[in-house]
XYZ file of C-alpha atoms in Angstrom:
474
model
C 42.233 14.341 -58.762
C 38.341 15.052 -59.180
C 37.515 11.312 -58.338
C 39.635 11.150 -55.325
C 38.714 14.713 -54.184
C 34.783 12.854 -54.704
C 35.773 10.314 -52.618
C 36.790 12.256 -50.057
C 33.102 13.810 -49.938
C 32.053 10.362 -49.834
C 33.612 9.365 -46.745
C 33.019 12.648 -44.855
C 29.544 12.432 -45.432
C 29.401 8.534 -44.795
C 31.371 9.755 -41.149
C 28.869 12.330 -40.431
C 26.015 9.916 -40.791
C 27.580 7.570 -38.831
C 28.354 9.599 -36.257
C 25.064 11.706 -36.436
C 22.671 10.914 -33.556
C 20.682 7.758 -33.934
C 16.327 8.439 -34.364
C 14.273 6.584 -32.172
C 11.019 6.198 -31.070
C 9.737 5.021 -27.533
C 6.146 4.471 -27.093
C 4.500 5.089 -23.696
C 1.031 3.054 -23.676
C -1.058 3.801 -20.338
C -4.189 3.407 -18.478
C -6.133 4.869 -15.780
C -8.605 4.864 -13.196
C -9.577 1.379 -14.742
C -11.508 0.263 -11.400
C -11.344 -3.660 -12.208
C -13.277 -3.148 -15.334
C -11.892 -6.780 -16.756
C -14.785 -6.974 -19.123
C -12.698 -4.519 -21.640
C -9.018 -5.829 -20.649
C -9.193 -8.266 -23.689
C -9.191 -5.239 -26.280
C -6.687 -3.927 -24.011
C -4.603 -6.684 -24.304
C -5.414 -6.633 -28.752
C -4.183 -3.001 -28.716
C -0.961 -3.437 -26.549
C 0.151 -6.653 -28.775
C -1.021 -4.401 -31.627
C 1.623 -1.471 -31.068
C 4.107 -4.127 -29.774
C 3.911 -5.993 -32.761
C 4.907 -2.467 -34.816
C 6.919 -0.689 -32.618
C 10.182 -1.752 -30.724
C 10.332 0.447 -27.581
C 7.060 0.292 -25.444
C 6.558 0.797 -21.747
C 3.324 -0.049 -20.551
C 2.051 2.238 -17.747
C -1.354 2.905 -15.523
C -1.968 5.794 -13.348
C -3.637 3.975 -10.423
C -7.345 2.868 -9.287
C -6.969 -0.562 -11.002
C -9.863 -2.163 -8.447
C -13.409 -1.107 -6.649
C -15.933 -1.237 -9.020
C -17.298 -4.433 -10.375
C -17.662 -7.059 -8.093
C -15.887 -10.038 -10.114
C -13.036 -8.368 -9.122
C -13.987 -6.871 -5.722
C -15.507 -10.109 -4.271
C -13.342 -12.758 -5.898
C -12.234 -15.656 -3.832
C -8.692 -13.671 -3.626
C -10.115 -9.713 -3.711
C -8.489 -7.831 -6.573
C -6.380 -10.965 -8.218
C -8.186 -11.251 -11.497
C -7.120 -7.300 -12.189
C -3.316 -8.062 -11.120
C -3.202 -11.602 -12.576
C -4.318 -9.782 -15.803
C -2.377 -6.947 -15.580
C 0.778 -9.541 -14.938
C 0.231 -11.977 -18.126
C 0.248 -8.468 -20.209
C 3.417 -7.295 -18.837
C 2.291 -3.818 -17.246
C 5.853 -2.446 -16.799
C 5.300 0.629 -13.711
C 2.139 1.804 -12.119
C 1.619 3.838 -9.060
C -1.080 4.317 -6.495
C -4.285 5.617 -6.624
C -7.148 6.520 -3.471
C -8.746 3.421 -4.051
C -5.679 0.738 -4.179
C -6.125 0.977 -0.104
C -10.062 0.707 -0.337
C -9.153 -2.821 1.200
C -6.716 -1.480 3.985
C -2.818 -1.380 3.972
C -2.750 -5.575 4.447
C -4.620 -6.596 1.351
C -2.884 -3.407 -0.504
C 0.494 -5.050 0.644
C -0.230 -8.242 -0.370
C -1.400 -6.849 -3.624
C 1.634 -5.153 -4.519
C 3.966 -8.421 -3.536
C 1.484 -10.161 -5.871
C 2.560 -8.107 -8.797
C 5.272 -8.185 -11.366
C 5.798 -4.397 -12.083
C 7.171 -2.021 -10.268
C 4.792 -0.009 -7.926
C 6.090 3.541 -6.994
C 5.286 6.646 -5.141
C 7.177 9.106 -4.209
C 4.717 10.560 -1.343
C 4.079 7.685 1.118
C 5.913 7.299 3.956
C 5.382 4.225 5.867
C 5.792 3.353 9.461
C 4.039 0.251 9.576
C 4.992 -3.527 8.972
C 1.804 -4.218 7.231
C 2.228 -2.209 4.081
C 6.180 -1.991 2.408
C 7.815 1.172 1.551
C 7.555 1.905 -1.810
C 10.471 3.585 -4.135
C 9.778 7.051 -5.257
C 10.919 6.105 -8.574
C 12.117 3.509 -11.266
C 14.450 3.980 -14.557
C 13.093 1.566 -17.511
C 16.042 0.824 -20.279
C 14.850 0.595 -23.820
C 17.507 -0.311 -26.112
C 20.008 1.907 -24.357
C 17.636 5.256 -23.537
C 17.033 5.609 -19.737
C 12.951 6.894 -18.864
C 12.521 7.399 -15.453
C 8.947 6.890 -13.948
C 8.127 9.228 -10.505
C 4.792 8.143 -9.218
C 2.636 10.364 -6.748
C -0.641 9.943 -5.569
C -3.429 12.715 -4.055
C -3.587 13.435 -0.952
C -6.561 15.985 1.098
C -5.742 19.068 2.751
C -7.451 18.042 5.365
C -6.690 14.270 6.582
C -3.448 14.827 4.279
C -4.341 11.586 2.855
C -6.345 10.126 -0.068
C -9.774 10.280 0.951
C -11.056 7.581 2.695
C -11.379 5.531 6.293
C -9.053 6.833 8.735
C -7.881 3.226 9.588
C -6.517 2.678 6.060
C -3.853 4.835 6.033
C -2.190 4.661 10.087
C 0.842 4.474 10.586
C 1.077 6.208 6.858
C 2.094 9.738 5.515
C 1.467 11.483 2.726
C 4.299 14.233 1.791
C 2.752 17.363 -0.608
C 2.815 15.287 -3.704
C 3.772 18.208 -5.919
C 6.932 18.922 -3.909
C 7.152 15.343 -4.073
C 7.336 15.777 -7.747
C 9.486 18.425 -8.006
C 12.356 16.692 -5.301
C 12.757 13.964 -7.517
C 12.262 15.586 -11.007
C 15.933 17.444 -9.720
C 17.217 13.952 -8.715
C 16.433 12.070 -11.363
C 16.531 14.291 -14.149
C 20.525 13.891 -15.116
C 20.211 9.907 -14.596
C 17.199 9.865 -17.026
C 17.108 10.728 -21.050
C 13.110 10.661 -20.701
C 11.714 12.192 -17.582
C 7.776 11.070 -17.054
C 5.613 11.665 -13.800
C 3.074 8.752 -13.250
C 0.286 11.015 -11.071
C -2.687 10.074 -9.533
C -3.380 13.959 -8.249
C -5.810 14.767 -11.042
C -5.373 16.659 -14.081
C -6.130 19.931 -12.466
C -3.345 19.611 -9.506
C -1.047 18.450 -12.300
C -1.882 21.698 -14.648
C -0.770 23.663 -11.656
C 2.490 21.660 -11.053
C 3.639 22.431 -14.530
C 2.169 26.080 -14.436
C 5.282 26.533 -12.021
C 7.744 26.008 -14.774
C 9.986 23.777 -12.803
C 8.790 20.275 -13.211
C 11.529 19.233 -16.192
C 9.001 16.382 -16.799
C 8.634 15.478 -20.749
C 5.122 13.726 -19.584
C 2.605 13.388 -17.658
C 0.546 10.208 -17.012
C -2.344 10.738 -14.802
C -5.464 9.669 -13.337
C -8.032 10.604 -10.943
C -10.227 12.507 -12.629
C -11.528 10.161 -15.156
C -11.159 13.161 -17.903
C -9.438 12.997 -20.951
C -6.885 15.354 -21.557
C -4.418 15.965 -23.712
C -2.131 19.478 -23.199
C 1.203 20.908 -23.179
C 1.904 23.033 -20.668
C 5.507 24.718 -20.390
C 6.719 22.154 -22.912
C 5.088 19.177 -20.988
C 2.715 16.626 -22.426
C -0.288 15.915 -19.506
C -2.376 13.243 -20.468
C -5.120 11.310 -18.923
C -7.501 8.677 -20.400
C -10.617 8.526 -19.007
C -11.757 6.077 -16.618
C -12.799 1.836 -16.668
C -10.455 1.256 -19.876
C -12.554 2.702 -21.904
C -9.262 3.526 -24.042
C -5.456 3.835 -23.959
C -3.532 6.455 -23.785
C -0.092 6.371 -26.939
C 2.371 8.692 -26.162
C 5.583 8.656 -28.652
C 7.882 10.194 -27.797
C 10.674 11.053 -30.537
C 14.408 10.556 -29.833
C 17.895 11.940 -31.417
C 20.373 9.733 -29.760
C 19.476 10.388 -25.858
C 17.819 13.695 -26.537
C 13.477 13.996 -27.211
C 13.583 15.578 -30.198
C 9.003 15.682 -30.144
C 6.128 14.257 -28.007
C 2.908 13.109 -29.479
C -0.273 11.770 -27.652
C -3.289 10.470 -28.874
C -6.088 8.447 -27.119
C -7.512 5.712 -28.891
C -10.938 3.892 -28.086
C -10.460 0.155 -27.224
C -13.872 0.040 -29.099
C -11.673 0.059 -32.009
C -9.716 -3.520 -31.423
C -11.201 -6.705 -31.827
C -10.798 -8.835 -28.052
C -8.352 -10.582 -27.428
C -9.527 -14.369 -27.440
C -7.566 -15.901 -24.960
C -7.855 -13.046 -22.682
C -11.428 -13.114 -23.166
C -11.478 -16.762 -22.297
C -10.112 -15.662 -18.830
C -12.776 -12.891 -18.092
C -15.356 -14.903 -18.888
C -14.101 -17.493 -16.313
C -13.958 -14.730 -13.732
C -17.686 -13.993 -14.609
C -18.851 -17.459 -13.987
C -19.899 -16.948 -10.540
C -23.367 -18.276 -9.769
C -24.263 -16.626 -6.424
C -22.914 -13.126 -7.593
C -25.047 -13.808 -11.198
C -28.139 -15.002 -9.800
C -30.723 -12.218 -10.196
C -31.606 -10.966 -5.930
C -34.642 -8.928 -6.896
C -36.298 -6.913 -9.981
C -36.852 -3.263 -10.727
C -40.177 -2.745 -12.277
C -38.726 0.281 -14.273
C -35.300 1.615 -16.061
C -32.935 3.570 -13.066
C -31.120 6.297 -14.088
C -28.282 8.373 -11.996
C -30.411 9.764 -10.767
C -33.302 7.278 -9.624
C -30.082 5.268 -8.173
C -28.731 7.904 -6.180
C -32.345 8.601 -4.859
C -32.830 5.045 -3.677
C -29.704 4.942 -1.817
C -30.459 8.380 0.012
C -33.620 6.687 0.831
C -31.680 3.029 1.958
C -29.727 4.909 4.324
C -32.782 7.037 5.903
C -34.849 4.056 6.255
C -32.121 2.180 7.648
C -31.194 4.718 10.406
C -35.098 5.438 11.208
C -34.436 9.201 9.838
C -36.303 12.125 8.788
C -33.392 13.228 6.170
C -30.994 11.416 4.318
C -27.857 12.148 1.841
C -25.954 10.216 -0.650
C -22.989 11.758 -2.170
C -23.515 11.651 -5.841
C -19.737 10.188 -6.394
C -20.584 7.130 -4.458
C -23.052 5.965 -7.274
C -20.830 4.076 -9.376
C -23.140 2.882 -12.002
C -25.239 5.157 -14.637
C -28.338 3.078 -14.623
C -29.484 -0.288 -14.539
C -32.451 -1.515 -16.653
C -35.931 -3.165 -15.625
C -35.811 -6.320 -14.692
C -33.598 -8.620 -12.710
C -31.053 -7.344 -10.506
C -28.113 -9.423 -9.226
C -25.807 -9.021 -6.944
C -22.737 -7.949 -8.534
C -24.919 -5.255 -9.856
C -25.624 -4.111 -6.877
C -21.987 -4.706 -5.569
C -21.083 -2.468 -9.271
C -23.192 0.160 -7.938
C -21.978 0.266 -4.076
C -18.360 -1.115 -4.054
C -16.728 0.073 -1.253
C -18.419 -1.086 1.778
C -20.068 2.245 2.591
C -21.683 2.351 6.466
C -24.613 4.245 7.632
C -23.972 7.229 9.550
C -26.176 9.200 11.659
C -26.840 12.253 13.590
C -29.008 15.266 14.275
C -28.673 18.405 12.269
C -31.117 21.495 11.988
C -31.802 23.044 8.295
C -28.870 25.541 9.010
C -26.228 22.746 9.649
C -27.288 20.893 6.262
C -27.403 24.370 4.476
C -23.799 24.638 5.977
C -22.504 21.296 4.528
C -24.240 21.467 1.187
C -22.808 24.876 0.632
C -19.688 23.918 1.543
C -19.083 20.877 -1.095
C -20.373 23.393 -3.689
C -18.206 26.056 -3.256
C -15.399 23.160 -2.516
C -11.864 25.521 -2.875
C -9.841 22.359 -3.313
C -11.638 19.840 -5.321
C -12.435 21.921 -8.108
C -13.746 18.875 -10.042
C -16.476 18.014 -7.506
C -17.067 21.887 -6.994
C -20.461 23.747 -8.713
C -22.144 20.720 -9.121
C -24.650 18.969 -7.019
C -23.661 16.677 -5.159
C -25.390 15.427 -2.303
C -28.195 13.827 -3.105
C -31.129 13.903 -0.606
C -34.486 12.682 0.195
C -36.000 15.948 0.965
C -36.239 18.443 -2.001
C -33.964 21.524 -2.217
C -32.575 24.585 -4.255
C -29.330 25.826 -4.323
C -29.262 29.687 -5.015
C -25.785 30.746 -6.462
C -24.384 34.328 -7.655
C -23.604 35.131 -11.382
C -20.175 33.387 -10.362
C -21.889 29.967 -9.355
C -21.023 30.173 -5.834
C -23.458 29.161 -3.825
C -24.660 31.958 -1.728
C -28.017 29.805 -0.162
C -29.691 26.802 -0.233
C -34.133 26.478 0.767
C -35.735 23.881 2.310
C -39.479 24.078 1.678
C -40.060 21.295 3.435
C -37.688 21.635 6.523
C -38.346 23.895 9.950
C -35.725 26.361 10.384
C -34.357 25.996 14.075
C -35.341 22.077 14.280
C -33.396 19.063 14.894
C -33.816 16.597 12.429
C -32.688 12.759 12.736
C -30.292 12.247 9.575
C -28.600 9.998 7.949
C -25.572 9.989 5.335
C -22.860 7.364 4.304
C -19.626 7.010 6.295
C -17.811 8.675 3.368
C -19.479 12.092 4.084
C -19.489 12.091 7.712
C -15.728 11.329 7.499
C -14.611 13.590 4.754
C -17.354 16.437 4.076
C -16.066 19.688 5.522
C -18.219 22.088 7.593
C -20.347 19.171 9.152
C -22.017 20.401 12.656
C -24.638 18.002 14.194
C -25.270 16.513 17.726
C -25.151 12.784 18.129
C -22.910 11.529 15.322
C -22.132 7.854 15.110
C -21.057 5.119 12.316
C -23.236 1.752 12.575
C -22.282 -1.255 11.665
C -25.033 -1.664 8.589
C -23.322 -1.983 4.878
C -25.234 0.282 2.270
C -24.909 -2.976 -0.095
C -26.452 -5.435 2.396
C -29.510 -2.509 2.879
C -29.841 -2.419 -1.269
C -30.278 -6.028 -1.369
C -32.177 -6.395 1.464
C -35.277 -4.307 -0.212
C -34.531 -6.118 -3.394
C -35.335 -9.695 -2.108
C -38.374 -8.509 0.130
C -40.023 -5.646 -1.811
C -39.571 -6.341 -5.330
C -40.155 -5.077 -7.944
C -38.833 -1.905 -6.557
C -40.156 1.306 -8.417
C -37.364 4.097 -8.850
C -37.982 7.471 -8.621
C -36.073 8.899 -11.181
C -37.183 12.506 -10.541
C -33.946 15.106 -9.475
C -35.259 16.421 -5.955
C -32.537 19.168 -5.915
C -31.470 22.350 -8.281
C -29.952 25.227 -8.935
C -31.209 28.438 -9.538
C -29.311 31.933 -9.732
C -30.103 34.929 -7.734
């Protein structure tokens, strides 16, 4: 009676195991903000085989801004094909759209996205115009049986209401709130879906206060757009971010009990830490072999720092436009420094990448102090806010309170009450809120094609590296 009444244990716990839910893992791998760094996609592509080669259930995810930014990429005989061919031969599963993915206008971004072999999806463009396709809001992956639905948004400006950028990129286009974007089809999607994951290109702050509301029912976050790294929960959400020019790669796993997430883990790991790829490599290096892009156009006779860069292009665009004042915003400077020596052309193309046009007008001291203020104390960027970031060829000093706002900026070497001739990049004039000046126009003249201009006649070029603005508080 004993061994039978065993038995019967036996098989009821042998039922309840079988009929216990089933453990799982899925493992999200994404990028971000990349900005056709191709030079590190080969320990990209080590570190995806890597967790592929362990791990069953991947989905392999980026978070937008995959070009503008190195010139192998920017300028190649097709403009932005070596990213997507990459991106394609790794087997990138979703992405969405960041600002810069319509650097090129809505045509090449079109073309682009028929070009790829993911899915590409946003949930807050609306299109209107035969030249760029309209995109789903969303996509549901299947791994071995468990459903993950991917929402993609992207940022948008209070306001243009559109990424920032030139107007003529984005006719014809509209760009819904992307957080109520977010929200709408969190509700849809969420009972179709056993892992619910927003794919945002808003920035980590805009996606902090999405989930601050407490009704996202997201279990992640992928974003972009900062070029942070974060890693938070926030009302039982995981937002994550990697950085910026695949630098690393974000692993999420997320932990499943038959279709339920039973835990969430991020971590992001260095891509310094994989050995490259070698046929991948093979391919970069092919992409690299461009002789007129290589070939050194001029020489600095010293080491350029953020600083020294930004200063020279201030200066490019005041001696361009025949002005008394110019500005270069500090965001616009996409490279760190470059050393003495030879400069080529894709560094220069590196450090200007977008095509940036010379602007010009006539503005007294008040109207700069206006406009500098303004992007200081900038209410909606808060990552661009309290920091300087127009960069100018005459000296000045930003006086803030004990809060950092800025309450004043001096000139000491400006007239208060006259009109100066200045001079700032198309991005500013279009963009900057609180401009006032007399005159404005956009000329025809590429920042890039001033750049190289002074490097093949006035080499070698010596950069000031000294900070002609500060901060000081009252």
């Amino acid at each position: 009676m004993k061994g039978i009444l065993r038995m019967g244990l036996v098989a009821v716990a042998a039922l309840a195991a079988a009929c216990a839910p089933r453990e799982r893992t899925l493992v999200l791998l994404s990028t971000n903000d990349m900005h056709a760094k191709i030079q590190n996609f080969p320990r990209l592509a080590s570190a995806v085989e890597a967790c592929r080669d362990t791990a069953q259930l991947v989905v392999l995810v980026d978070a937008g801004d995959r070009w503008t930014g190195n010139a192998y990429v920017d300028m190649a005989p097709t403009p932005g094909m070596p990213m997507i061919a990459l991106m394609n031969e790794l087997g990138y599963d979703v992405a969405t759209l960041g600002n810069h993915e319509f650097d090129h206008g809505q045509a090449f971004l079109g073309r682009m996205i028929d070009s790829m072999d993911f899915e590409v999806v946003c949930a807050n463009v609306v299109s209107d115009t035969c030249t760029f396709p309209q995109l789903p809001p969303y996509t549901i992956v299947d791994r071995d049986g468990i459903r993950i639905g991917f929402v993609g948004v992207v940022t948008n400006y209070e306001g243009p209401g559109h990424p920032a950028g030139n107007e003529s990129s984005f006719a014809g286009l509209e760009f819904p709130d992307p957080q109520a974007m977010a929200l709408k089809y969190a509700a849809e999607l969420r009972p179709e879906c056993d892992v619910l994951v927003l794919v945002s290109h808003m920035g980590d702050d805009r996606d902090a206060e999405l989930l601050a509301k407490g009704q996202s029912q997201y279990d992640v976050v992928i974003g972009g757009h900062t070029h942070e790294e974060v890693d938070t929960l926030i009302g039982g959400t995981l937002l994550t971010q990697t950085g910026k020019d695949l630098r690393n790669i974000g692993v999420t796993t997320v932990r499943m009990k038959g279709h339920k997430v039973s835990g969430v883990d991020y971590r992001i790991v260095p891509l310094a830490d994989y050995e490259p790829d070698i046929l991948y490599q093979k391919q970069v290096e092919a992409y690299y072999a461009d002789p007129e892009l290589n070939k050194p156009v001029g020489r600095f006779g010293n080491a350029a720092d953020k600083w020294g860069l930004a200063n020279w292009m201030a200066a490019a665009v005041a001696d361009e436009a025949d002005a008394d004042v110019g500005f270069y915003h500090i965001g616009g400077v996409r490279l760190d420094s470059i050393p003495a020596g030879g400069v080529s052309a894709a560094k220069v193309y590196g450090l200007e990448p977008f095509g940036t046009l010379v602007a010009r007008m006539e503005m007294t001291p008040a109207q700069m102090r206006r406009m500098i203020v303004s992007k200081y104390n900038d209410p909606v960027n808060a990552k661009e806010a309290h920091r300087i970031d127009l960069i100018s060829t005459t000296p000045y000093m930003i006086v803030t309170d004990a809060a950092d706002n800025a309450l004043d900026v001096q000139f000491p070497k400006l007239r208060e009450g006259r009109k100066y001739k200045v001079a700032v990049s198309d991005y500013i004039y279009r963009n900057y809120k609180d401009m006032e000046y007399t005159g404005g126009e956009i000329t025809d003249e590429k920042v890039a094609d001033i750049l190289l201009e002074e490097l093949r006649d006035d080499s070698p070029l010596k950069i000031d590296n000294t900070p002609r603005q500060r901060v000081v508080r009252k």
